[in-house]
Structure formats: C-alpha cells, structure tokens
XYZ file of C-alpha atoms in Angstrom:
208
model
C -35.619 -6.598 -110.354
C -36.322 -2.988 -109.686
C -39.037 -3.028 -112.241
C -40.379 -5.896 -110.358
C -40.528 -4.102 -107.494
C -41.432 -0.642 -108.400
C -38.542 1.256 -107.002
C -35.248 0.611 -105.150
C -34.551 -2.192 -103.146
C -35.532 -1.422 -99.572
C -32.814 -4.475 -97.979
C -28.856 -3.546 -98.024
C -27.030 -5.994 -100.865
C -26.716 -9.099 -99.308
C -28.525 -8.839 -97.106
C -31.840 -11.612 -96.593
C -32.042 -15.199 -97.917
C -29.345 -16.568 -100.329
C -30.714 -17.957 -103.462
C -29.966 -21.590 -103.576
C -28.834 -20.915 -107.272
C -26.415 -18.341 -108.053
C -27.169 -15.736 -111.571
C -24.572 -17.756 -114.032
C -26.248 -21.414 -112.785
C -29.521 -19.598 -113.275
C -28.511 -18.920 -116.616
C -27.132 -21.752 -117.290
C -30.413 -23.762 -116.315
C -32.791 -21.647 -118.512
C -30.204 -22.236 -121.356
C -30.076 -26.507 -121.156
C -33.707 -26.585 -120.586
C -34.033 -23.921 -124.219
C -31.466 -25.546 -126.118
C -32.402 -29.824 -124.823
C -35.662 -29.284 -123.494
C -34.645 -31.070 -120.524
C -37.915 -31.318 -117.721
C -37.589 -29.411 -114.589
C -37.136 -31.776 -112.660
C -33.997 -33.685 -114.262
C -32.182 -30.416 -114.224
C -33.325 -29.920 -110.108
C -31.520 -33.190 -110.105
C -28.179 -32.450 -111.710
C -27.817 -29.388 -109.930
C -29.012 -30.684 -106.514
C -31.897 -28.535 -106.065
C -35.773 -28.564 -106.123
C -37.824 -28.699 -108.903
C -39.785 -24.937 -108.425
C -36.016 -23.299 -107.729
C -35.228 -24.684 -111.066
C -38.776 -23.096 -112.687
C -38.298 -19.948 -110.802
C -34.591 -19.738 -112.293
C -36.342 -19.911 -115.563
C -39.107 -17.381 -114.931
C -36.406 -14.786 -114.071
C -33.858 -15.609 -116.944
C -36.482 -16.184 -119.919
C -37.690 -12.321 -120.244
C -33.708 -11.163 -120.412
C -32.596 -13.455 -122.775
C -35.799 -12.615 -124.946
C -35.329 -9.637 -124.279
C -31.153 -9.819 -126.014
C -32.524 -12.019 -128.558
C -31.372 -14.692 -130.019
C -28.215 -14.863 -131.808
C -27.932 -15.238 -135.434
C -25.201 -18.321 -136.789
C -22.365 -16.746 -138.932
C -23.640 -13.394 -138.490
C -22.091 -11.240 -135.756
C -23.838 -8.316 -133.701
C -27.160 -9.259 -135.636
C -30.304 -10.726 -133.073
C -33.597 -11.818 -133.760
C -36.513 -10.867 -130.700
C -39.553 -11.622 -132.375
C -41.025 -13.413 -134.864
C -41.085 -10.541 -137.383
C -37.083 -10.589 -136.998
C -37.071 -14.165 -137.981
C -39.187 -14.369 -140.928
C -37.377 -11.144 -142.025
C -34.157 -12.936 -141.859
C -34.770 -15.975 -143.891
C -36.655 -13.451 -146.410
C -33.595 -12.162 -146.981
C -30.755 -14.675 -146.675
C -33.140 -17.474 -148.836
C -33.262 -19.637 -145.346
C -35.910 -22.463 -145.239
C -37.342 -22.557 -141.402
C -37.703 -25.419 -139.490
C -40.852 -25.273 -136.702
C -41.435 -27.443 -134.035
C -43.765 -27.236 -130.636
C -41.917 -28.087 -127.930
C -43.402 -29.585 -124.801
C -41.855 -30.023 -121.446
C -43.079 -31.479 -117.915
C -43.506 -29.142 -115.130
C -45.197 -29.047 -111.223
C -48.980 -29.422 -111.318
C -50.668 -26.272 -110.910
C -51.721 -25.483 -107.162
C -55.300 -26.576 -106.627
C -57.738 -24.255 -107.385
C -56.069 -22.593 -109.931
C -57.932 -20.819 -112.567
C -56.810 -22.584 -115.291
C -55.470 -25.301 -114.473
C -56.306 -28.137 -116.834
C -55.144 -26.420 -119.424
C -52.131 -27.166 -118.561
C -53.088 -31.226 -119.077
C -51.369 -32.366 -122.227
C -54.313 -35.052 -123.995
C -50.598 -36.324 -125.894
C -48.285 -36.841 -122.770
C -50.802 -37.087 -120.231
C -49.211 -35.210 -117.984
C -48.304 -30.962 -117.012
C -47.105 -28.909 -119.868
C -46.182 -26.037 -121.219
C -45.437 -25.772 -124.911
C -43.263 -23.551 -127.222
C -42.992 -22.803 -130.197
C -39.221 -22.830 -131.888
C -37.567 -21.793 -134.710
C -34.298 -23.164 -136.378
C -33.002 -23.287 -139.741
C -31.883 -26.382 -141.711
C -28.753 -27.035 -139.250
C -30.709 -27.080 -136.433
C -29.596 -23.821 -134.980
C -31.541 -22.284 -133.019
C -33.398 -18.947 -134.066
C -36.002 -18.547 -131.632
C -38.135 -19.597 -129.038
C -42.024 -18.555 -128.942
C -43.902 -17.535 -125.839
C -45.210 -20.299 -123.145
C -48.574 -21.944 -123.471
C -50.287 -24.322 -121.346
C -49.292 -27.852 -122.687
C -53.160 -28.116 -123.991
C -53.469 -26.054 -126.420
C -53.004 -27.847 -130.086
C -49.573 -26.838 -131.920
C -52.034 -25.782 -134.901
C -53.835 -23.154 -132.552
C -50.306 -21.694 -130.885
C -49.356 -21.220 -134.082
C -52.564 -19.239 -135.272
C -52.860 -17.380 -132.485
C -48.798 -16.340 -132.395
C -49.352 -14.653 -135.598
C -46.681 -17.586 -137.360
C -49.864 -17.553 -140.415
C -49.862 -14.268 -140.535
C -46.203 -14.256 -141.623
C -46.134 -16.564 -143.771
C -48.822 -14.305 -145.686
C -47.086 -11.074 -145.317
C -43.802 -12.682 -146.848
C -44.828 -15.815 -149.377
C -41.226 -16.257 -150.693
C -40.662 -18.036 -147.139
C -40.295 -21.828 -146.746
C -40.425 -23.851 -143.545
C -40.791 -27.109 -142.615
C -43.250 -28.462 -139.618
C -43.531 -31.529 -137.720
C -47.102 -33.323 -138.460
C -49.140 -32.100 -135.519
C -48.624 -28.435 -138.174
C -51.068 -30.026 -141.225
C -53.683 -27.650 -141.589
C -50.829 -24.954 -141.704
C -49.204 -26.884 -144.623
C -52.402 -27.155 -145.975
C -53.188 -23.440 -146.317
C -49.708 -23.020 -147.635
C -48.897 -25.728 -149.618
C -46.577 -23.795 -151.846
C -44.854 -22.446 -148.080
C -44.909 -25.060 -145.753
C -44.141 -28.593 -145.557
C -45.736 -31.483 -142.885
C -44.887 -35.011 -143.254
C -48.009 -37.117 -144.180
C -50.227 -38.170 -141.346
C -50.166 -41.734 -140.224
C -52.183 -44.291 -141.392
C -55.355 -45.521 -138.938
C -54.936 -48.496 -137.407
C -57.446 -50.403 -139.442
C -55.945 -48.983 -142.569
C -55.143 -51.773 -145.004
C -51.474 -51.783 -146.428
C -52.569 -51.294 -150.396
C -54.162 -53.555 -153.136
C -52.565 -57.312 -153.227
C-alpha cells in the first residue's frame, strides 16, 4: 500500500472505512480462487460479500503471492517465482510438467472501457480472465502465469508468455498440455504431448 501511494499513509491507523474482508480472508479467497478456479461470484456468496470485493481482494493479494513464490513440494525452502524457475526445476529434477489454461468468469468491464471485447471468451460466451497454470504429475501447482483477457487463445498466450522459448532453451524438459495447445505439441513433438483433436461432426466412423 505504501508503494501504491508513493509515500506514508496520511491517516492514522484504524481510521477510515473498515474493509469487508480482513487480510486473512482476502488471502484465503485468493488461494481458493487459484487452487480451485471458483468464479468470483461463487466466492462472493461463500464469504457473504459483493463480487467486486472478491475481485479487489484477488487483485491485491496475487502480486504478493507472486513475489513470495510457489513452494515446491517436498523441497523445504525452495520457491519458484518465474517461468524460468519452473523450467530449470523441471530440468534438474526430471519432472514432466502439466500445463493448462485456467479460465475464470469475472464482472463485465465498464461500458466504454478500451479493450472491453477482449474479455469475452469465445468458448464460454462470458466475460473471463485466463491464466496458464503449471503443475507436476501429481497435480501439485508450481506456478500460475500472468492474467490475460479471456478472448486470447491458449496457443497465443503460450507464445506471448515465452513458454515456447523455454522449450527451445531446455530441450530435455517434457510437458503434457490440453487440446487447446495442439500447435505447441506439433512444434515440439519430442517434448510436448497433447490429446488428439476431436473429430468433426461429419467425420465417418471408419471403414465398414
């Protein structure tokens, strides 16, 4: 808060409007959102607050968690803070990564806001935000990537975040991705595996 203001607080501690969620609750809301990808509206019902309160809490706490880093399972004291950290850890430990695009519904941006249409997800037909999550083979999260508008395709996000470059830099790292990242699997067939594309509705079932 001091950094955001650009200086010391102007009011004495304890004055002003009391927050609807104390810090421990804001932290809990953010952790539940990151781990289970619950929509902000659902979290608002669970904590008996407005959805905007949940959105504001996650915006405040996510940078703090990112600066702290993600704890590595079974490696006390080791934390992953960047994409480079994740790939270096996977290379050193021989871990096959799991990569997935997590999509969460959010409140519709205000009318007239530049880039408003970018938040409309083509798949869910809702206003969403997306993040690329990284986990190990047991599903334990290692990193949550940058937040981006829901309209952006997973394949585009993988390239803008520098994930493809990490595979080139560390050719021994392997990963499994979802069907939205077929292009990455084609570019790095020896490192990235993706499920086969679903057949078109008019495709035949095979020779009879």
